[in-house]
CSV table of C-alpha atoms and ligand atoms in Angstrom, one decimal:
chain,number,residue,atom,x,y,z
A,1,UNK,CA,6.4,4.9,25.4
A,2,UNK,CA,2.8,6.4,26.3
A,3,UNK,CA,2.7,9.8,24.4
A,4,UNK,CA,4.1,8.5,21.0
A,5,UNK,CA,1.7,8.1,17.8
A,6,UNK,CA,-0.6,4.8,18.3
A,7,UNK,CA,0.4,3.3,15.1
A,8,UNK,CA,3.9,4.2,15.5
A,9,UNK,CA,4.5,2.0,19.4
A,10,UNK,CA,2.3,-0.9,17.8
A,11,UNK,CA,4.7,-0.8,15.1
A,12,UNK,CA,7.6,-0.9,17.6
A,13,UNK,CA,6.1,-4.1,19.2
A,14,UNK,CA,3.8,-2.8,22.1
A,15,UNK,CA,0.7,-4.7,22.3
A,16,UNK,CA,-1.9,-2.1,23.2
A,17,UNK,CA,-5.4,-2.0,24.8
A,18,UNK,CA,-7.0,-0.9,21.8
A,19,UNK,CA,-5.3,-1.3,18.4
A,20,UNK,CA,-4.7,1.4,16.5
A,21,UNK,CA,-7.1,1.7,13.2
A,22,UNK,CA,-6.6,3.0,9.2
A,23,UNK,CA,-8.1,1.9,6.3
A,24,UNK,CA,-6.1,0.6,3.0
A,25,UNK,CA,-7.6,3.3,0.5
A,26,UNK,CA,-9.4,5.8,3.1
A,27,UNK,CA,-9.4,8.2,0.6
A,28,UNK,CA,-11.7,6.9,-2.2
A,29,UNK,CA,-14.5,7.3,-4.3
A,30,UNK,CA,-16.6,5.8,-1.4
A,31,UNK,CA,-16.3,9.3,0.0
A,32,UNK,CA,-18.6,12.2,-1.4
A,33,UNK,CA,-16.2,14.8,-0.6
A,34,UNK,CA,-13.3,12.8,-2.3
A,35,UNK,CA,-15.5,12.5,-5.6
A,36,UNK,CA,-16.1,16.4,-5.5
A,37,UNK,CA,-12.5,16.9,-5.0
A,38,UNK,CA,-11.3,14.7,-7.7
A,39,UNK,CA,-13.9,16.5,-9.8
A,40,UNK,CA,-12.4,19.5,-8.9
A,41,UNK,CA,-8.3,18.5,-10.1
A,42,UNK,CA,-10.3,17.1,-13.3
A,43,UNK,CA,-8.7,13.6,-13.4
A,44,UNK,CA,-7.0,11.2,-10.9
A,45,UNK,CA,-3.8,11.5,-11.8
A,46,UNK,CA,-4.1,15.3,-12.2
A,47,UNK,CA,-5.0,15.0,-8.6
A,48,UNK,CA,-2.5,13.0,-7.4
A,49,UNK,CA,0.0,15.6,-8.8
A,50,UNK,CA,-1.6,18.6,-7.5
A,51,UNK,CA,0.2,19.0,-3.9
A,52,UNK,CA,-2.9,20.4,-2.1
A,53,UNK,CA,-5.5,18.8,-3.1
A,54,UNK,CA,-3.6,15.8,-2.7
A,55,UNK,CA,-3.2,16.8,1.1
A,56,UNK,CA,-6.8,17.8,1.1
A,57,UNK,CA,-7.7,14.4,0.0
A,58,UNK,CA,-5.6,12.8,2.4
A,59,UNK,CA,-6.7,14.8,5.2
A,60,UNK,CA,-10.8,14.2,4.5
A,61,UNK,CA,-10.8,10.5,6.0
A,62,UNK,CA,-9.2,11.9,9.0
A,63,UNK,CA,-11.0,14.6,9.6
A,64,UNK,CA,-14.6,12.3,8.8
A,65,UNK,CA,-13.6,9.3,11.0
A,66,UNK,CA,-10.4,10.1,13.2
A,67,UNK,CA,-8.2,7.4,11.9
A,68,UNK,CA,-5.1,7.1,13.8
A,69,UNK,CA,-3.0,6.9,10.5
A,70,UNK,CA,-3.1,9.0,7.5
A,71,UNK,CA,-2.0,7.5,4.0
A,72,UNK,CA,-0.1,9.7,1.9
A,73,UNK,CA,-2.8,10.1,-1.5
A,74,UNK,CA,-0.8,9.0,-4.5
A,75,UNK,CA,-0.6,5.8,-6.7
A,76,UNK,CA,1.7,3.4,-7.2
A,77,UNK,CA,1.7,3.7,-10.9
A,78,UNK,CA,3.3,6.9,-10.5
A,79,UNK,CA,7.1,5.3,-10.3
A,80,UNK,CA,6.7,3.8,-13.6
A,81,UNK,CA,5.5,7.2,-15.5
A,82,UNK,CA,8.7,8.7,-13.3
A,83,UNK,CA,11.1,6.3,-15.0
A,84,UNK,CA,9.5,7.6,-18.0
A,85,UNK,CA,6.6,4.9,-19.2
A,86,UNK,CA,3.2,6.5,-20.3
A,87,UNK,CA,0.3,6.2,-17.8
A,88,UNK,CA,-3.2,6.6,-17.8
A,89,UNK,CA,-6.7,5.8,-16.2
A,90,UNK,CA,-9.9,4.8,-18.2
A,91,UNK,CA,-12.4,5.6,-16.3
A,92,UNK,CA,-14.5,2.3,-15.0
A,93,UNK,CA,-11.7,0.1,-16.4
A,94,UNK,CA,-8.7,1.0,-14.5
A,95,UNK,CA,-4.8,2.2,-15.5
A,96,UNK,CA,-3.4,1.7,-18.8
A,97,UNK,CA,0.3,1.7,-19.1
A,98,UNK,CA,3.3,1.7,-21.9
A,99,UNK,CA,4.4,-2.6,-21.9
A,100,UNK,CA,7.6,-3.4,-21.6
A,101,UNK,CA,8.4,-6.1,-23.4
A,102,UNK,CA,12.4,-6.5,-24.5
A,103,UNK,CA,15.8,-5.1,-23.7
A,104,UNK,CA,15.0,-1.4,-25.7
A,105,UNK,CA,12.1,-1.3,-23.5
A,106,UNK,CA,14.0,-1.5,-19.8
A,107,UNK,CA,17.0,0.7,-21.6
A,108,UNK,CA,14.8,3.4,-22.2
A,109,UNK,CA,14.0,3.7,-18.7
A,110,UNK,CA,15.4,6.7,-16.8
A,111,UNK,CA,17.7,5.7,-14.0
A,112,UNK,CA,16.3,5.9,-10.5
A,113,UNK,CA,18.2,8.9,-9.2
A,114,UNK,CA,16.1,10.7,-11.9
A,115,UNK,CA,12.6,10.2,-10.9
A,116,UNK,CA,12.6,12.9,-8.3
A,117,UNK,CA,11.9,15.2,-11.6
A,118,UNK,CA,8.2,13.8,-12.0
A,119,UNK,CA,7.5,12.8,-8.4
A,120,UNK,CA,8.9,16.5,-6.4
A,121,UNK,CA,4.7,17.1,-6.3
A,122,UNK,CA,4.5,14.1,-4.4
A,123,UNK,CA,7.0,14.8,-1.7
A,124,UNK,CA,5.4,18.1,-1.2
A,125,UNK,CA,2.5,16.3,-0.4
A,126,UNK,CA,4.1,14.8,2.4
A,127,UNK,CA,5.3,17.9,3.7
A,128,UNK,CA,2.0,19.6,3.8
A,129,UNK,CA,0.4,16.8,5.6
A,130,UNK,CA,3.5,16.8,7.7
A,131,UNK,CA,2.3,20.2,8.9
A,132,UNK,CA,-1.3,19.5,8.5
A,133,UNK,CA,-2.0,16.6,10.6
A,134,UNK,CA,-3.2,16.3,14.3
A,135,UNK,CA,-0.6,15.3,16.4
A,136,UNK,CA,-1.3,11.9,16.8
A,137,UNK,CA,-1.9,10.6,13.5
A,138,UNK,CA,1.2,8.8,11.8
A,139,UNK,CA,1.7,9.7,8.2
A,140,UNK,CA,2.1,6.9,6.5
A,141,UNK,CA,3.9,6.7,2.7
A,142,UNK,CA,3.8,3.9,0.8
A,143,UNK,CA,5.2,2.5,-3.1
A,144,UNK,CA,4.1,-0.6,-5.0
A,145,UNK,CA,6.5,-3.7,-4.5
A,146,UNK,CA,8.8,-4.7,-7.6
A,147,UNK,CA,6.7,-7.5,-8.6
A,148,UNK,CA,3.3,-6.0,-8.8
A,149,UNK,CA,4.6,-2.8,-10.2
A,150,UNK,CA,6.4,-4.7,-13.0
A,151,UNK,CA,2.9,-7.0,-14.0
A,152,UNK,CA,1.3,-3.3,-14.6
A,153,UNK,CA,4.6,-2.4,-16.8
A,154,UNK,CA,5.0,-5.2,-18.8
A,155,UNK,CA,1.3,-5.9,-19.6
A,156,UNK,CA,0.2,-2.3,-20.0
A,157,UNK,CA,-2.6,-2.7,-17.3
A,158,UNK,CA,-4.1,-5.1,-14.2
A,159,UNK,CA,-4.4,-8.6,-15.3
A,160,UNK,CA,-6.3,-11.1,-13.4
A,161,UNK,CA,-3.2,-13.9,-13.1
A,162,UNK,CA,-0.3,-11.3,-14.1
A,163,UNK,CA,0.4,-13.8,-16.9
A,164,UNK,CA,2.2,-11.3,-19.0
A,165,UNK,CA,4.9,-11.1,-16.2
A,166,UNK,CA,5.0,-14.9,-15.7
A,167,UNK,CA,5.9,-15.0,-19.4
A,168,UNK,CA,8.4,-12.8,-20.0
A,169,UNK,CA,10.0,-14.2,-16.3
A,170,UNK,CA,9.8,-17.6,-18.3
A,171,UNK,CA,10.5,-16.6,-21.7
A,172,UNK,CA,13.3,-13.5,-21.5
A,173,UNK,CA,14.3,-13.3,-17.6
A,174,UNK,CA,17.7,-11.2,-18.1
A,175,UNK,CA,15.0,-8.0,-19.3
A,176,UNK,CA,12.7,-9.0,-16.5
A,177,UNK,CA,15.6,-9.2,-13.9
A,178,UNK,CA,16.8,-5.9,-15.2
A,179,UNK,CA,13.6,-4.4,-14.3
A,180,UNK,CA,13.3,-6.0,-11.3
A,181,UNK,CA,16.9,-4.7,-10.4
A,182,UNK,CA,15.6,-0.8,-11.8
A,183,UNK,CA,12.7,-1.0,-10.1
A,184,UNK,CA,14.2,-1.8,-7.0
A,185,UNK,CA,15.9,1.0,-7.1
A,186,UNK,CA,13.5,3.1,-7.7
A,187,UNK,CA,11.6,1.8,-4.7
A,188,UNK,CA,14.4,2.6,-2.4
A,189,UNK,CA,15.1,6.0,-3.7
A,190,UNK,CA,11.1,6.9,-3.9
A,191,UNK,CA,10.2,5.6,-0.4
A,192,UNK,CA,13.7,7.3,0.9
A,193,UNK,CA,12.9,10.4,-0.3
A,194,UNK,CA,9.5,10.6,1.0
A,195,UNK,CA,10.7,9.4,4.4
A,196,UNK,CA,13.3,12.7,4.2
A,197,UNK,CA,10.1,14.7,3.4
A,198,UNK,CA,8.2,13.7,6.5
A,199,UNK,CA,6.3,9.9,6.0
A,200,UNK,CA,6.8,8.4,9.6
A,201,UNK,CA,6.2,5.0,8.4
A,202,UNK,CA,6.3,3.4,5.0
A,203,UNK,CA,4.3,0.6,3.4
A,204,UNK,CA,5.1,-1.4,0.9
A,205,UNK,CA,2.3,-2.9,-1.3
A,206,UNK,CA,2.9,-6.0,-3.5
A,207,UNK,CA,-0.7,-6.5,-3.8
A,208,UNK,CA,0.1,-9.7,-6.7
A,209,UNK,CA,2.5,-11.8,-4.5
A,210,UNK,CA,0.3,-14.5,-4.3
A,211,UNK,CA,1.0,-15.9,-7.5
A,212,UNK,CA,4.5,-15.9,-6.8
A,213,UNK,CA,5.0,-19.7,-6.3
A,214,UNK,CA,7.5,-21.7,-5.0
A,215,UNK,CA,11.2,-19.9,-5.4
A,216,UNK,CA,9.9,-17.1,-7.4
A,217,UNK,CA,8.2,-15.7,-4.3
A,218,UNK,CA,11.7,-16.1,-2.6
A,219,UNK,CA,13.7,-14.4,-5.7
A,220,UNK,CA,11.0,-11.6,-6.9
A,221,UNK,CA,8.9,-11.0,-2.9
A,222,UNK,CA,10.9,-11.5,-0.1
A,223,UNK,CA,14.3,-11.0,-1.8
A,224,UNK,CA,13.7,-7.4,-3.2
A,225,UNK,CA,11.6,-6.6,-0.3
A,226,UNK,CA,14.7,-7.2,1.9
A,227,UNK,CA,17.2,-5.3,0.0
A,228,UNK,CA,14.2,-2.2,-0.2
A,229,UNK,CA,14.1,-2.2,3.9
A,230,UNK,CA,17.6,-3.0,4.3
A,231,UNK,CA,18.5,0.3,2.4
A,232,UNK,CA,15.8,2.5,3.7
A,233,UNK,CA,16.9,1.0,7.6
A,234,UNK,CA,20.5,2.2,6.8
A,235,UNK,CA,19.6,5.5,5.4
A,236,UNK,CA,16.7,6.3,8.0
A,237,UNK,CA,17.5,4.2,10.8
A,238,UNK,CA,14.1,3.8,13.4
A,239,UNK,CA,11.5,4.6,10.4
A,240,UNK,CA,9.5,1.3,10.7
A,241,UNK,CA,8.4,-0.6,7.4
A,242,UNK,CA,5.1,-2.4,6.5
A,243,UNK,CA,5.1,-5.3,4.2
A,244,UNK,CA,1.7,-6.6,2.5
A,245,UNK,CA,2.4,-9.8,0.1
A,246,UNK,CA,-1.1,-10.0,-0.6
A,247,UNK,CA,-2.4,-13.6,-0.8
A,248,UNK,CA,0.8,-15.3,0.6
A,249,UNK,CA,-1.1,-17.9,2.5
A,250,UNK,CA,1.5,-19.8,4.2
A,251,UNK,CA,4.3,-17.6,2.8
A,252,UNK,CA,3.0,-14.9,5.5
A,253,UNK,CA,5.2,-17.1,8.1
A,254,UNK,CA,8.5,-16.1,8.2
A,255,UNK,CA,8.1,-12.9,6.5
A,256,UNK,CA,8.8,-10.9,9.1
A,257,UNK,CA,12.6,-12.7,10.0
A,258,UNK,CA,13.2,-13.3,6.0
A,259,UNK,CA,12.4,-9.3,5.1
A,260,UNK,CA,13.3,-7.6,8.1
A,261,UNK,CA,9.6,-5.7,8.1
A,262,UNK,CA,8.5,-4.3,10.8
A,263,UNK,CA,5.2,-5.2,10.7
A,264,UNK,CA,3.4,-7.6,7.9
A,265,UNK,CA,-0.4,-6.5,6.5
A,266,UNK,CA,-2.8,-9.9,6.1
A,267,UNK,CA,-5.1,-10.0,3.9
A,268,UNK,CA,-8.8,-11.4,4.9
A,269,UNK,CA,-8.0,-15.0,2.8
A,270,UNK,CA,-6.7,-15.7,6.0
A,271,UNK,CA,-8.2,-16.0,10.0
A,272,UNK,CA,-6.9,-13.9,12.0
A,273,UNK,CA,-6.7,-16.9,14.7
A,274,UNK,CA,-4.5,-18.4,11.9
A,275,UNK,CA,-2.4,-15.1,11.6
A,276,UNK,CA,-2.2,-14.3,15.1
A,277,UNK,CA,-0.8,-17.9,15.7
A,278,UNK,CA,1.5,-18.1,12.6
A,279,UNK,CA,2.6,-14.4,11.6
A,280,UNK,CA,2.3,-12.1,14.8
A,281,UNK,CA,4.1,-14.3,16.9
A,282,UNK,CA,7.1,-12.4,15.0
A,283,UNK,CA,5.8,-9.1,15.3
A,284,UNK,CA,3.2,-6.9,14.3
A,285,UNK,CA,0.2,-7.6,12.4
A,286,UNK,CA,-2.0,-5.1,10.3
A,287,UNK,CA,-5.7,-6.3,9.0
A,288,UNK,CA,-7.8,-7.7,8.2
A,289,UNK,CA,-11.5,-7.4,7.8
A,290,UNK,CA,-13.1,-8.5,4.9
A,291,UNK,CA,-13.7,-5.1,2.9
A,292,UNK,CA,-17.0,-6.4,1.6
A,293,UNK,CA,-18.0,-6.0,5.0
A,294,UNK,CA,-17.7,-1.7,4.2
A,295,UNK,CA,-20.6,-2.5,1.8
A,296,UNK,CA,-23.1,-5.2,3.8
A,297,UNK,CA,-22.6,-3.5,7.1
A,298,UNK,CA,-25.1,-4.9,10.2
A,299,UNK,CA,-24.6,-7.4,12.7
A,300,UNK,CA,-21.4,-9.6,10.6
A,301,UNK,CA,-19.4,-6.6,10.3
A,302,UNK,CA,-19.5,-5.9,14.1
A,303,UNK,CA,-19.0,-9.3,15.2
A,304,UNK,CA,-15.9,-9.4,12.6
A,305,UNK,CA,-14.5,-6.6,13.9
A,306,UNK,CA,-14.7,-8.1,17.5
A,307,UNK,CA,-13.6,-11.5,16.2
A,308,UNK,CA,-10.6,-9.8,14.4
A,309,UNK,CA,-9.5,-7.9,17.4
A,310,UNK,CA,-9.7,-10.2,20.0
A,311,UNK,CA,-8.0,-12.8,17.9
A,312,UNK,CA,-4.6,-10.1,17.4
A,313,UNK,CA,-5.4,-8.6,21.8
A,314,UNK,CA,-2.0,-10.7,22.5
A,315,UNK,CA,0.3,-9.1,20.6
A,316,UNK,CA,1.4,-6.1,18.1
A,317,UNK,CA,-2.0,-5.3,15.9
A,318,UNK,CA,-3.0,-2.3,13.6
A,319,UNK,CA,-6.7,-2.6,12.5
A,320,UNK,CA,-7.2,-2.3,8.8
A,321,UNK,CA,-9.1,-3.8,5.8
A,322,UNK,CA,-7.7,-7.3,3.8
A,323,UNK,CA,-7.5,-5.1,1.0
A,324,UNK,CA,-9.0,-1.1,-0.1
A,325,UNK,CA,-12.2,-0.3,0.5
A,326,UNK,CA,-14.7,-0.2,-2.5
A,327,UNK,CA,-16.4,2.5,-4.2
A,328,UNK,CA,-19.7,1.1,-3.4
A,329,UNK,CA,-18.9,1.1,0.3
A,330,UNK,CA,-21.2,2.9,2.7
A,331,UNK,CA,-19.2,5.4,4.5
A,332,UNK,CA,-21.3,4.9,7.9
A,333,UNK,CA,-20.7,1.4,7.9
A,334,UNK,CA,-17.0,2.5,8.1
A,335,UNK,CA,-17.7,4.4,11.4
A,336,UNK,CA,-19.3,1.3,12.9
A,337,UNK,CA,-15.9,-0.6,12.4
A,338,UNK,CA,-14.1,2.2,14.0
A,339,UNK,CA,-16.8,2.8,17.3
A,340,UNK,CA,-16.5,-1.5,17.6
A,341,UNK,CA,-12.5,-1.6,17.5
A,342,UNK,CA,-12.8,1.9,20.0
A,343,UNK,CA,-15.6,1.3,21.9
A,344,UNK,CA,-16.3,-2.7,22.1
B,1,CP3,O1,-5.0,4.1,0.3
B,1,CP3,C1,-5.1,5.3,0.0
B,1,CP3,O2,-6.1,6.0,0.3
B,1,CP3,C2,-3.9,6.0,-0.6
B,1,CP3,C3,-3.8,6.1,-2.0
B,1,CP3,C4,-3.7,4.9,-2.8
B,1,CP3,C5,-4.3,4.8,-4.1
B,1,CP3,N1,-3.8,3.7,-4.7
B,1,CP3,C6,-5.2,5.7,-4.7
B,1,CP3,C7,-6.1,5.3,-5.8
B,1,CP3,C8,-2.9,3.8,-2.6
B,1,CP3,C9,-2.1,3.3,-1.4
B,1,CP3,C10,-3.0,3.0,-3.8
B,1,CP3,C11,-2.2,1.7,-4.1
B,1,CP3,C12,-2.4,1.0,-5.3
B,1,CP3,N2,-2.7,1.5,-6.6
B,1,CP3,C13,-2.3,-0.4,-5.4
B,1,CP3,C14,-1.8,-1.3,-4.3
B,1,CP3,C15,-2.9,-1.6,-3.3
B,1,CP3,C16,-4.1,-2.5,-3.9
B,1,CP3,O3,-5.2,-1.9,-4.0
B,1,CP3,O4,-3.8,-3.6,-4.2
B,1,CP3,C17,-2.5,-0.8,-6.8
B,1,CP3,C18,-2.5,-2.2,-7.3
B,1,CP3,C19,-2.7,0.4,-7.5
B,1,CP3,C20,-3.0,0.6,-8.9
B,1,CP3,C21,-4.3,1.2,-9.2
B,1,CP3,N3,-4.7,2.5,-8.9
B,1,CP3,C22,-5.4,0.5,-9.8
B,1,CP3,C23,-5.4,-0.9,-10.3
B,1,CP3,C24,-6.4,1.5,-9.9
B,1,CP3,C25,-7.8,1.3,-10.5
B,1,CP3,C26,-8.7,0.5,-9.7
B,1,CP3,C27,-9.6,1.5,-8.9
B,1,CP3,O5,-9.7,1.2,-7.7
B,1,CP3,O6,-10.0,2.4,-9.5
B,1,CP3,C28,-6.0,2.7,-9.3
B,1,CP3,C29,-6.7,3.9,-9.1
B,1,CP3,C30,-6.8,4.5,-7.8
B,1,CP3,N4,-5.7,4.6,-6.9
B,1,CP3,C31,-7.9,5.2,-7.2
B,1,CP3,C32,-7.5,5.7,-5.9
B,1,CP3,C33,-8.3,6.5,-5.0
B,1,CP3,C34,-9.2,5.4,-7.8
B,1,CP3,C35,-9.1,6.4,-8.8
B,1,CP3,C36,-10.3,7.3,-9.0
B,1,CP3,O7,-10.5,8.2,-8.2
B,1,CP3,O8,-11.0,7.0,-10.0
């Protein structure tokens, strides 16, 4: 297999030498050149839908550091303002959405074949960097899970314990199953359509699956998570999936089998001797150092890195972050992660 993309053969299962490395939001405010970019498009979202700055974005991390992998700059808000909600950012606070809140609310949505409309600028994204990229970096797509895209729609913004969504999944759950069901279908049609423009790999983030307990992380994570990689598997057969339930804890175990991803991301609540032990006996394994380590740097960070690596040496292992990097992150200490997983 020796000539294929790093990320893409530790993805198929290879254990390599050295695993390959990308960050969960490389391209950040950490960065100067992103901030003067951003600047530049005049507001995040105006930059996410402006097709080459978005590919200049993406492209700066790689051309900075190297990274083996290249995420596709978008958000994962952006489905939701394709299936027609309002969307947008208050600066220092975070996104601000439209709720949904009762059966007008999911029937106003548009239907999923129709978000192309709104999110064409992102697919052309993905086929500049498809041009743009050095031979050996994977470009990697990505879309929010159902879940954690749904606790943004129905409260109107982030919420520390998503309890908006746990209420109207108590209080009204045939209009939270039918957006569950729509976004689902979204999902599939968003991540299909930017595997037809060129991703290589997908990633799918359900960054609030941790307070998914019991049989609701069954029925609203792993269930819709399945039906999202058994659909894009059928339609683009060999185009490998990434799953990151953030916070699962023990639900990490069996995630692989019960989802059929072809790798599953950890986040840094747990060790990585527990997740080599536990999760990458079934496969791959992306993660996961601390990202507070981007801001404190020194010794810890080096001997976290080590600690992390040789913990994942026997098996499958992509180096990232437990979660994005910060804004406050100091962009050398991100090159002293990369020189310890390359170098030793
Ligand atoms: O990782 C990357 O470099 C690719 C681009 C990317 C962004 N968001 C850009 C972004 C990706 C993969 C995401 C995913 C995303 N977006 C998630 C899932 C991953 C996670 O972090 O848990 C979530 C929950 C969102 C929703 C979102 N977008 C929030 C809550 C915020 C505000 C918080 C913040 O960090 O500002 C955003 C904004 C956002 N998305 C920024 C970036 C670079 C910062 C916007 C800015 O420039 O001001």
């Amino acid at each position: 297999m020796a000539g294929r993309k790093t990320i893409l053969r530790a993805l198929a299962g290879e254990t390599l030498d050295t695993p390959p490395i990308w960050m969960m939001r490389q391209a950040g405010r950490y960065l100067p050149e992103y901030k003067a970019t951003r600047a530049e498009a005049g507001d995040f979202l105006s930059l996410c839908y402006n097709s080459d700055l978005a590919t200049e974005v993406t492209l700066q991390p790689i051309r900075r550091y190297g990274f083996d992998g290249a995420i596709l700059f978008a958000d994962i808000l952006l489905v939701p303002q394709a299936l027609g909600a309002d969307l947008w950012f208050v600066t220092g606070e975070g996104p601000r959405l439209s709720t949904i809140t009762d059966r007008a609310g999911v029937d106003r949505l548009k239907p999923a074949a129709e978000i192309h409309e709104t999110l064409n600028p992102v697919y052309q994204t993905v086929r500049n960097l498809s041009g743009a990229l050095p031979a050996d970096t994977t470009l990697i797509g990505f879309a929010g899970a159902p879940w954690t895209v749904a606790t943004y729609m129905i409260a109107g913004r982030g919420t520390p314990d998503q309890g908006p969504a746990h209420a109207l999944k108590a209080e009204n759950k045939e209009v939270f199953d039918i957006l569950m069901e729509r976004l689902t279908e979204a999902t599939i049609e968003y991540l299909s359509a930017q595997i037809s423009a060129g991703a290589e790999c997908v990633k799918l983030f359900d960054s609030w699956a941790g307070s998914l307990k019991g049989e609701d992380f069954d029925t609203y994570a792993i269930a819709p998570a399945r039906r999202i990689i058994a659909a894009l598997k059928a339609r683009h057969p060999g185009i490998p999936v990434i799953a990151f339930p953030r916070e699962a804890g023990d639900k990490y175990i069996g995630f692989h089998e019960k989802t059929g991803a072809d790798c599953v991301a950890l986040d840094d609540s747990v060790s990585p001797e527990w997740g080599a032990g536990n999760v990458q006996v079934a496969g791959c394994v992306q993660g996961n150092l601390a990202s507070s380590h981007m801001v404190t740097g020194g010794q810890a960070l080096v001997d976290e890195t080590r600690r992390i690596v040789d913990a994942f040496s026997g098996g499958p292992h992509v180096f990232n972050l437990g979660h994005g990097i910060t804004p406050d992150a100091d962009p050398e200490n991100v090159q002293r992660m990369i020189d310890t997983v390359r170098g030793g």
